Short mmCIF file of C-alpha atoms and ligand atoms in Angstrom, two decimals:
data_model
loop_
_atom_site.label_atom_id
_atom_site.label_comp_id
_atom_site.label_asym_id
_atom_site.label_seq_id
_atom_site.Cartn_x
_atom_site.Cartn_y
_atom_site.Cartn_z
CA MET A 584 -50.23 49.67 57.43
CA ILE A 585 -50.73 52.83 55.47
CA ASP A 586 -52.43 52.56 52.11
CA SER A 587 -49.56 53.45 49.79
CA GLN A 588 -51.91 54.61 47.05
CA LYS A 589 -53.79 57.19 49.07
CA VAL A 590 -51.33 58.93 51.31
CA ALA A 591 -52.01 62.64 51.61
CA HIS A 592 -49.52 65.12 50.20
CA GLU A 593 -48.58 66.51 53.62
CA GLU A 594 -48.00 63.06 54.95
CA LEU A 595 -45.59 62.29 52.11
CA ILE A 596 -43.74 65.55 52.67
CA SER A 597 -43.33 64.69 56.34
CA LEU A 598 -42.04 61.22 55.41
CA ILE A 599 -39.39 62.88 53.24
CA GLU A 600 -38.38 65.07 56.20
CA GLN A 601 -38.26 62.03 58.43
CA ALA A 602 -36.08 60.16 55.94
CA LYS A 603 -33.71 63.11 55.70
CA HIS A 604 -33.23 63.22 59.46
CA THR A 605 -33.42 59.58 60.53
CA HIS A 606 -32.66 57.59 57.34
CA GLU A 607 -35.30 55.17 58.49
CA LEU A 608 -38.58 54.46 56.70
CA LYS A 609 -40.82 51.43 56.64
CA GLU A 610 -41.59 49.40 53.54
CA ASP A 611 -45.03 50.91 52.94
CA GLU A 612 -43.65 54.42 53.45
CA ILE A 613 -40.89 53.88 50.89
CA ALA A 614 -43.44 52.37 48.50
CA ALA A 615 -45.75 55.39 48.90
CA LEU A 616 -42.89 57.75 48.02
CA LEU A 617 -41.87 55.59 45.05
CA MET A 618 -45.43 55.88 43.74
CA SER A 619 -45.75 59.61 44.17
CA LYS A 620 -44.71 61.71 41.20
CA GLU A 621 -46.32 64.69 42.94
CA THR A 622 -43.72 64.80 45.68
CA GLN A 623 -40.70 63.77 43.65
CA ASN A 624 -39.15 67.23 43.49
CA GLU A 625 -39.14 67.43 47.29
CA LEU A 626 -37.80 63.87 47.41
CA PHE A 627 -34.98 64.71 44.98
CA ALA A 628 -34.07 67.85 46.94
CA ALA A 629 -33.87 65.90 50.21
CA ALA A 630 -31.72 63.20 48.59
CA ASP A 631 -29.45 65.84 47.08
CA GLU A 632 -28.98 67.48 50.49
CA THR A 633 -28.23 64.11 52.06
CA ARG A 634 -25.74 63.30 49.32
CA LYS A 635 -23.98 66.62 49.90
CA ALA A 636 -23.90 66.17 53.68
CA PHE A 637 -22.61 62.60 53.66
CA VAL A 638 -20.46 62.17 50.57
CA GLY A 639 -19.88 65.74 49.41
CA ASP A 640 -19.77 67.35 45.98
CA GLY A 641 -16.97 65.22 44.55
CA VAL A 642 -17.99 62.69 41.90
CA HIS A 643 -15.92 59.51 41.83
CA LEU A 644 -14.98 58.01 38.48
CA ARG A 645 -14.52 54.32 37.82
CA ALA A 646 -13.10 53.02 34.55
CA LEU A 647 -15.20 50.17 33.21
CA ILE A 648 -13.52 47.34 31.28
CA GLU A 649 -15.94 44.86 29.70
CA PHE A 650 -13.60 41.96 29.12
CA SER A 651 -15.84 39.04 28.08
CA SER A 652 -19.35 38.74 26.68
CA PHE A 653 -19.60 34.99 27.24
CA CYS A 654 -22.14 34.01 29.87
CA ARG A 655 -23.24 30.70 31.31
CA ARG A 656 -26.49 32.25 32.59
CA ASP A 657 -29.77 32.75 30.80
CA CYS A 658 -31.37 35.79 32.45
CA LEU A 659 -34.51 36.70 30.56
CA TYR A 660 -33.73 40.44 30.39
CA CYS A 661 -30.09 40.33 29.35
CA GLY A 662 -28.68 40.45 25.81
CA LEU A 663 -25.69 38.35 26.88
CA ARG A 664 -27.88 35.40 27.94
CA ARG A 665 -26.50 32.12 26.68
CA SER A 666 -29.58 31.34 24.56
CA ASN A 667 -29.09 34.50 22.52
CA ARG A 668 -27.62 33.10 19.33
CA ASN A 669 -27.39 36.61 17.89
CA ALA A 670 -25.09 37.83 20.63
CA GLN A 671 -21.55 38.39 19.45
CA ARG A 672 -19.17 36.82 21.86
CA PHE A 673 -15.70 38.12 22.57
CA ARG A 674 -13.10 37.49 25.18
CA MET A 675 -10.04 39.63 25.77
CA ILE A 676 -6.66 38.15 26.44
CA ASP A 677 -4.87 39.10 29.66
CA ALA A 678 -2.58 41.55 27.91
CA GLU A 679 -5.54 43.47 26.45
CA ILE A 680 -7.18 43.80 29.86
CA ILE A 681 -3.93 44.97 31.41
CA ALA A 682 -3.34 47.45 28.57
CA LEU A 683 -6.82 48.94 29.10
CA ALA A 684 -6.13 49.24 32.82
CA GLU A 685 -2.88 51.04 32.02
CA LYS A 686 -4.81 53.36 29.75
CA ALA A 687 -7.30 54.03 32.57
CA LYS A 688 -4.45 54.74 34.93
CA SER A 689 -2.82 57.16 32.50
CA LEU A 690 -6.16 58.94 32.05
CA GLY A 691 -6.21 59.55 35.80
CA PHE A 692 -8.62 56.86 37.01
CA ALA A 693 -7.97 55.40 40.47
CA THR A 694 -10.39 52.48 40.10
CA VAL A 695 -10.97 49.96 37.33
CA VAL A 696 -14.08 47.79 37.18
CA LEU A 697 -13.57 44.45 35.43
CA GLN A 698 -16.96 43.34 34.18
CA SER A 699 -18.02 40.28 32.17
CA GLY A 700 -20.72 37.73 31.70
CA GLU A 701 -20.29 34.65 33.88
CA ASP A 702 -17.44 33.31 31.77
CA MET A 703 -15.88 30.28 33.41
CA PHE A 704 -12.97 30.41 30.98
CA PHE A 705 -11.67 32.99 33.43
CA SER A 706 -10.88 30.70 36.33
CA ALA A 707 -10.16 32.26 39.70
CA LYS A 708 -6.51 31.52 39.08
CA LYS A 709 -6.52 33.30 35.74
CA LEU A 710 -8.35 36.27 37.22
CA ALA A 711 -5.96 36.33 40.17
CA HIS A 712 -3.05 36.73 37.78
CA ILE A 713 -4.74 39.69 36.07
CA ILE A 714 -5.65 41.28 39.41
CA GLU A 715 -2.04 41.00 40.57
CA GLU A 716 -0.89 42.83 37.46
CA LEU A 717 -3.45 45.59 38.00
CA LYS A 718 -2.45 45.98 41.63
CA LYS A 719 1.12 46.61 40.43
CA LEU A 720 -0.31 49.72 38.76
CA SER A 721 -1.69 50.82 42.16
CA LEU A 722 -5.25 50.67 40.92
CA VAL A 723 -8.26 49.90 43.07
CA VAL A 724 -9.74 46.76 41.50
CA THR A 725 -13.48 46.16 41.38
CA LEU A 726 -14.85 42.91 39.97
CA SER A 727 -18.28 42.46 38.40
CA ILE A 728 -18.13 38.86 37.20
CA GLY A 729 -21.08 37.17 38.85
CA GLU A 730 -21.47 34.20 41.12
CA ARG A 731 -18.52 32.07 42.22
CA LEU A 732 -17.74 29.69 45.06
CA LEU A 733 -16.46 31.00 48.36
CA ASP A 734 -13.06 29.50 47.64
CA GLU A 735 -12.81 31.37 44.34
CA TYR A 736 -13.80 34.66 45.97
CA LYS A 737 -11.06 33.96 48.52
CA GLN A 738 -8.48 33.59 45.76
CA LEU A 739 -9.62 36.82 44.14
CA LYS A 740 -9.39 38.69 47.44
CA ALA A 741 -5.97 37.21 48.15
CA ALA A 742 -4.81 38.42 44.73
CA GLY A 743 -5.72 41.95 45.80
CA ALA A 744 -9.23 42.62 44.49
CA ASP A 745 -10.84 45.36 46.57
CA ARG A 746 -14.48 45.61 45.61
CA PHE A 747 -17.20 43.48 44.05
CA LEU A 748 -20.43 44.39 42.28
CA LEU A 749 -23.25 41.86 42.24
CA ARG A 750 -26.73 43.23 41.79
CA LEU A 751 -29.63 41.37 43.31
CA GLU A 752 -31.67 42.77 40.39
CA THR A 753 -34.90 42.10 42.33
CA THR A 754 -35.28 40.79 45.88
CA ASP A 755 -38.66 39.26 45.12
CA GLU A 756 -37.85 35.58 45.25
CA ALA A 757 -40.45 34.36 42.77
CA LEU A 758 -39.60 37.01 40.17
CA TYR A 759 -35.86 36.61 40.73
CA GLU A 760 -36.12 32.93 40.01
CA LYS A 761 -38.37 33.53 37.03
CA TYR A 762 -36.09 36.10 35.40
CA ASP A 763 -32.82 34.34 36.28
CA PRO A 764 -33.66 30.69 35.52
CA GLY A 765 -31.52 28.14 37.30
CA MET A 766 -30.43 30.70 39.87
CA THR A 767 -31.74 31.33 43.38
CA LEU A 768 -32.05 34.45 45.48
CA PHE A 769 -30.63 32.44 48.37
CA GLU A 770 -27.41 31.70 46.48
CA ARG A 771 -27.15 35.31 45.31
CA LYS A 772 -27.33 36.46 48.92
CA ARG A 773 -24.82 33.78 49.91
CA CYS A 774 -22.39 35.33 47.42
CA LEU A 775 -22.92 38.84 48.79
CA ASN A 776 -22.45 37.65 52.37
CA ASP A 777 -19.30 35.73 51.49
CA LEU A 778 -17.89 38.76 49.69
CA ARG A 779 -18.67 40.97 52.65
CA ASN A 780 -17.10 38.51 55.11
CA LEU A 781 -13.96 38.31 52.99
CA GLY A 782 -13.53 42.06 53.31
CA PHE A 783 -14.60 43.21 49.86
CA GLU A 784 -16.43 46.49 49.56
CA VAL A 785 -19.72 45.18 48.25
CA GLY A 786 -22.01 46.71 45.66
CA THR A 787 -25.45 45.53 44.67
CA GLY A 788 -28.59 47.02 43.16
CA SER A 789 -31.85 46.74 41.26
CA LEU A 790 -33.24 46.77 37.78
CA VAL A 791 -36.21 49.14 37.82
CA GLY A 792 -39.18 48.34 35.64
CA LEU A 793 -38.87 44.61 35.21
CA PRO A 794 -42.40 43.41 34.41
CA HIS A 795 -44.48 42.64 37.52
CA VAL A 796 -42.04 44.25 39.95
CA THR A 797 -44.10 46.50 42.23
CA GLU A 798 -43.13 49.55 44.26
CA GLU A 799 -43.49 47.42 47.41
CA MET A 800 -40.88 45.05 46.02
CA LEU A 801 -38.56 47.95 45.18
CA ALA A 802 -39.05 49.20 48.74
CA ARG A 803 -37.99 45.79 50.02
CA ASP A 804 -34.92 45.96 47.75
CA ILE A 805 -33.83 49.16 49.51
CA LEU A 806 -34.44 47.67 52.96
CA THR A 807 -32.40 44.62 51.93
CA TYR A 808 -29.50 46.84 50.80
CA LYS A 809 -29.69 48.70 54.10
CA ALA A 810 -29.66 45.45 56.10
CA LEU A 811 -26.71 44.28 54.03
CA ASP A 812 -24.99 47.62 54.69
CA ALA A 813 -24.14 47.80 50.99
CA ASP A 814 -21.19 50.02 50.14
CA MET A 815 -22.47 50.67 46.64
CA VAL A 816 -25.93 50.49 45.09
CA GLY A 817 -26.45 50.63 41.33
CA ILE A 818 -29.98 51.42 40.19
CA GLY A 819 -30.81 51.32 36.49
CA PRO A 820 -33.96 51.04 34.40
CA PHE A 821 -34.72 47.80 32.58
CA ILE A 822 -34.34 48.27 28.82
CA PRO A 823 -35.90 45.54 26.65
CA HIS A 824 -33.45 43.77 24.36
CA GLY A 825 -34.86 42.53 21.05
CA ASP A 826 -33.17 39.14 21.20
CA THR A 827 -34.53 38.19 24.63
CA PRO A 828 -37.86 36.81 25.89
CA LEU A 829 -38.63 40.26 27.35
CA ALA A 830 -38.29 41.94 23.94
CA GLY A 831 -41.90 43.11 23.84
CA GLU A 832 -41.99 44.57 27.35
CA LYS A 833 -41.95 48.24 28.31
CA ALA A 834 -38.74 49.92 29.47
CA GLY A 835 -38.43 51.04 33.07
CA ASP A 836 -39.69 54.52 33.89
CA VAL A 837 -36.99 57.20 34.17
CA ASP A 838 -38.71 59.12 36.99
CA LEU A 839 -39.38 55.96 38.99
CA THR A 840 -35.70 55.04 38.60
CA LEU A 841 -34.74 58.50 39.88
CA ARG A 842 -37.11 58.17 42.85
CA MET A 843 -35.47 54.83 43.58
CA VAL A 844 -32.02 56.47 43.44
CA ALA A 845 -33.22 59.25 45.76
CA LEU A 846 -34.74 56.87 48.31
CA THR A 847 -31.62 54.71 48.24
CA ARG A 848 -29.56 57.81 49.07
CA LEU A 849 -31.93 58.77 51.91
CA MET A 850 -31.92 55.27 53.39
CA LEU A 851 -28.20 54.51 52.84
CA PRO A 852 -26.75 58.01 53.19
CA GLU A 853 -23.08 57.01 52.94
CA ALA A 854 -23.33 54.60 50.02
CA ASN A 855 -21.64 55.15 46.69
CA ILE A 856 -24.38 55.39 44.08
CA PRO A 857 -23.61 55.53 40.35
CA ALA A 858 -25.51 57.43 37.69
CA THR A 859 -26.02 54.36 35.53
CA THR A 860 -25.47 54.10 31.79
CA ALA A 861 -28.92 52.52 31.40
CA LEU A 862 -30.47 55.73 32.73
CA SER A 863 -28.44 57.82 30.24
CA THR A 864 -29.58 55.46 27.50
CA LEU A 865 -33.24 56.28 28.15
CA ASP A 866 -32.73 59.97 28.86
CA LYS A 867 -29.86 62.08 27.60
CA GLU A 868 -30.10 64.14 30.77
CA GLY A 869 -30.15 60.94 32.83
CA ARG A 870 -26.69 61.28 34.27
CA LYS A 871 -27.20 64.84 35.39
CA LYS A 872 -30.61 64.03 36.84
CA ALA A 873 -29.24 61.08 38.83
CA LEU A 874 -26.33 63.16 40.13
CA MET A 875 -28.88 65.74 41.32
CA CYS A 876 -30.98 63.28 43.29
CA GLY A 877 -28.44 61.19 45.15
CA ALA A 878 -25.83 59.71 42.82
CA ASN A 879 -22.12 60.43 43.32
CA VAL A 880 -20.33 58.04 40.94
CA VAL A 881 -19.87 57.85 37.15
CA MET A 882 -18.43 54.84 35.36
CA PRO A 883 -16.94 55.75 31.98
CA ASN A 884 -16.09 52.94 29.62
CA VAL A 885 -12.49 52.31 28.54
CA THR A 886 -13.30 49.24 26.46
CA GLU A 887 -12.39 49.68 22.78
CA GLU A 888 -15.27 50.39 20.42
CA SER A 889 -15.25 46.99 18.66
CA ALA A 890 -15.63 45.01 21.88
CA ARG A 891 -18.03 47.51 23.37
CA LYS A 892 -20.52 47.00 20.54
CA LYS A 893 -20.61 43.30 21.31
CA TYR A 894 -21.16 43.82 25.02
CA ALA A 895 -24.84 44.51 24.47
CA LEU A 896 -26.64 43.98 27.77
CA TYR A 897 -29.42 46.13 26.29
CA PRO A 898 -29.80 48.11 23.05
CA GLY A 899 -28.19 51.52 22.78
CA LYS A 900 -25.70 50.90 25.55
CA ALA A 901 -22.55 51.16 23.46
CA LEU A 902 -23.66 54.43 21.91
CA VAL A 903 -24.28 56.27 25.15
CA ALA A 904 -21.56 54.89 27.35
CA ASP A 905 -19.17 57.67 28.27
CA ARG A 906 -15.85 57.30 26.60
CA ALA A 907 -13.10 57.43 29.15
CA GLU A 908 -10.97 59.69 26.95
CA GLU A 909 -13.65 62.35 27.01
CA THR A 910 -14.29 62.44 30.70
CA GLN A 911 -11.72 65.08 31.46
CA GLY A 912 -13.42 67.55 29.16
CA VAL A 913 -17.12 66.85 28.74
CA LEU A 914 -17.76 65.49 32.19
CA LYS A 915 -15.83 68.20 33.99
CA GLU A 916 -17.91 70.81 32.25
CA GLU A 917 -21.17 69.00 32.93
CA LEU A 918 -20.30 68.63 36.60
CA ALA A 919 -19.29 72.27 36.91
CA GLN A 920 -22.75 73.29 35.70
CA ILE A 921 -24.30 71.54 38.68
CA GLY A 922 -21.74 72.64 41.25
CA ARG A 923 -19.87 69.35 41.30
CA PHE A 924 -16.34 68.26 40.46
CA ILE A 925 -14.32 65.12 39.79
CA ALA A 926 -13.20 63.81 43.17
CA ASP A 927 -9.61 62.98 44.02
CA GLY A 928 -8.67 59.76 45.73
CA GLU A 929 -9.90 56.22 45.65
CA GLY A 930 -13.51 56.92 46.51
CA SER A 931 -13.96 54.13 48.99
CA ARG A 932 -17.23 54.17 50.81
CA ARG A 933 -17.03 56.38 53.90
CA LYS A 934 -18.11 54.74 57.10
CA THR A 935 -17.73 57.62 59.46
CA LEU A 936 -21.27 58.97 59.45
CA ASN A 937 -19.67 62.37 59.07
CA LYS A 938 -22.83 64.27 58.48
CA LYS A 939 -22.02 67.94 58.48
CA ASP A 940 -25.25 69.56 59.59
N1 5AD B 60 -31.62 46.54 30.81
C1 5AD B 60 -30.95 47.22 31.75
N2 5AD B 60 -29.95 46.71 32.48
C2 5AD B 60 -29.61 45.42 32.23
N3 5AD B 60 -28.69 44.63 32.80
C3 5AD B 60 -28.74 43.42 32.20
N4 5AD B 60 -29.69 43.41 31.25
C4 5AD B 60 -30.25 44.65 31.26
C5 5AD B 60 -31.29 45.26 30.52
N5 5AD B 60 -31.97 44.60 29.57
C6 5AD B 60 -27.90 45.04 33.96
C7 5AD B 60 -28.06 44.05 35.12
C8 5AD B 60 -26.64 43.68 35.47
C9 5AD B 60 -25.84 44.81 34.87
C10 5AD B 60 -24.42 44.49 34.59
O1 5AD B 60 -26.52 45.08 33.68
O2 5AD B 60 -28.67 44.71 36.21
O3 5AD B 60 -26.41 43.54 36.85
#
């Protein structure tokens, strides 16, 4: 075991080189790099090179539709938790969801992400109907709706859903079960395995900066995502929400979140990695920074303003979220400044290991 706290500068630099060439690091090595602000520029540069070599300069866009803020869960960090009496609940009707997907399609998006709290009003059958309508528009359909039974996931896949996002949030069992009361890490992993076995492209990820989560735990998150062969990994900082039990806690650190993004890119070189809205919420340069240290996906929001304000996972979210209508202009310009462009095509995860160097 190396002592993560006292690894010499040269040793860290050589670990970065090793990661760039082999995409293999051990838990304590990842943790040492997560802790080291001194070597983060080298880390970001290596992740950026790896991103370029494996997934190129194209940035994939996904149109996010937040269609229900009802949630049966009570996660301590989340503004949509069921105990939050101040949360404003809304639920779109099918026609609204379909109309937003049509809008996304007409704006040029190839993928829509349907996201909600765990709202059981939307039965698998009801969701299947919506998915079928969206598939008629030739959209790639990603779901981000939480935990369901295998049989329900089967129905969603049969209806044509292509991808599924379900973050593990933290892979530390004790903290997972503390922050997500009534839920288990085992069941969460069961969901991800079922989704994978059903043929979904599977996305997962971490909240960075949850109280008591250590760098070693974050390192284990990355190794878990690698073992799972995750197609997508979303990494965002925790942002305290005033109406939750974690209201008084500190927000996640922007640089640590970026180091986590960079190490995820180095360890899972082909994965699709978004520049998360939570990062942009804490830092107005957040999106650009993430895109320059491993990220290759942006998820603009197509939800109408009134609903978006109610979908408050954390404060500030609705204000920063990119508006889909603006992506053609603002985003294009921002990407051009950093030598990137909006990618064509569906942006499925590449599995060819087509490294170009
Ligand atoms: N801060 C940042 N991200 C949050 N999420 C939920 N609550 C918060 C918060 N307070 C994230 C979770 C979830 C995603 C949809 O939103 O990681 O998976």
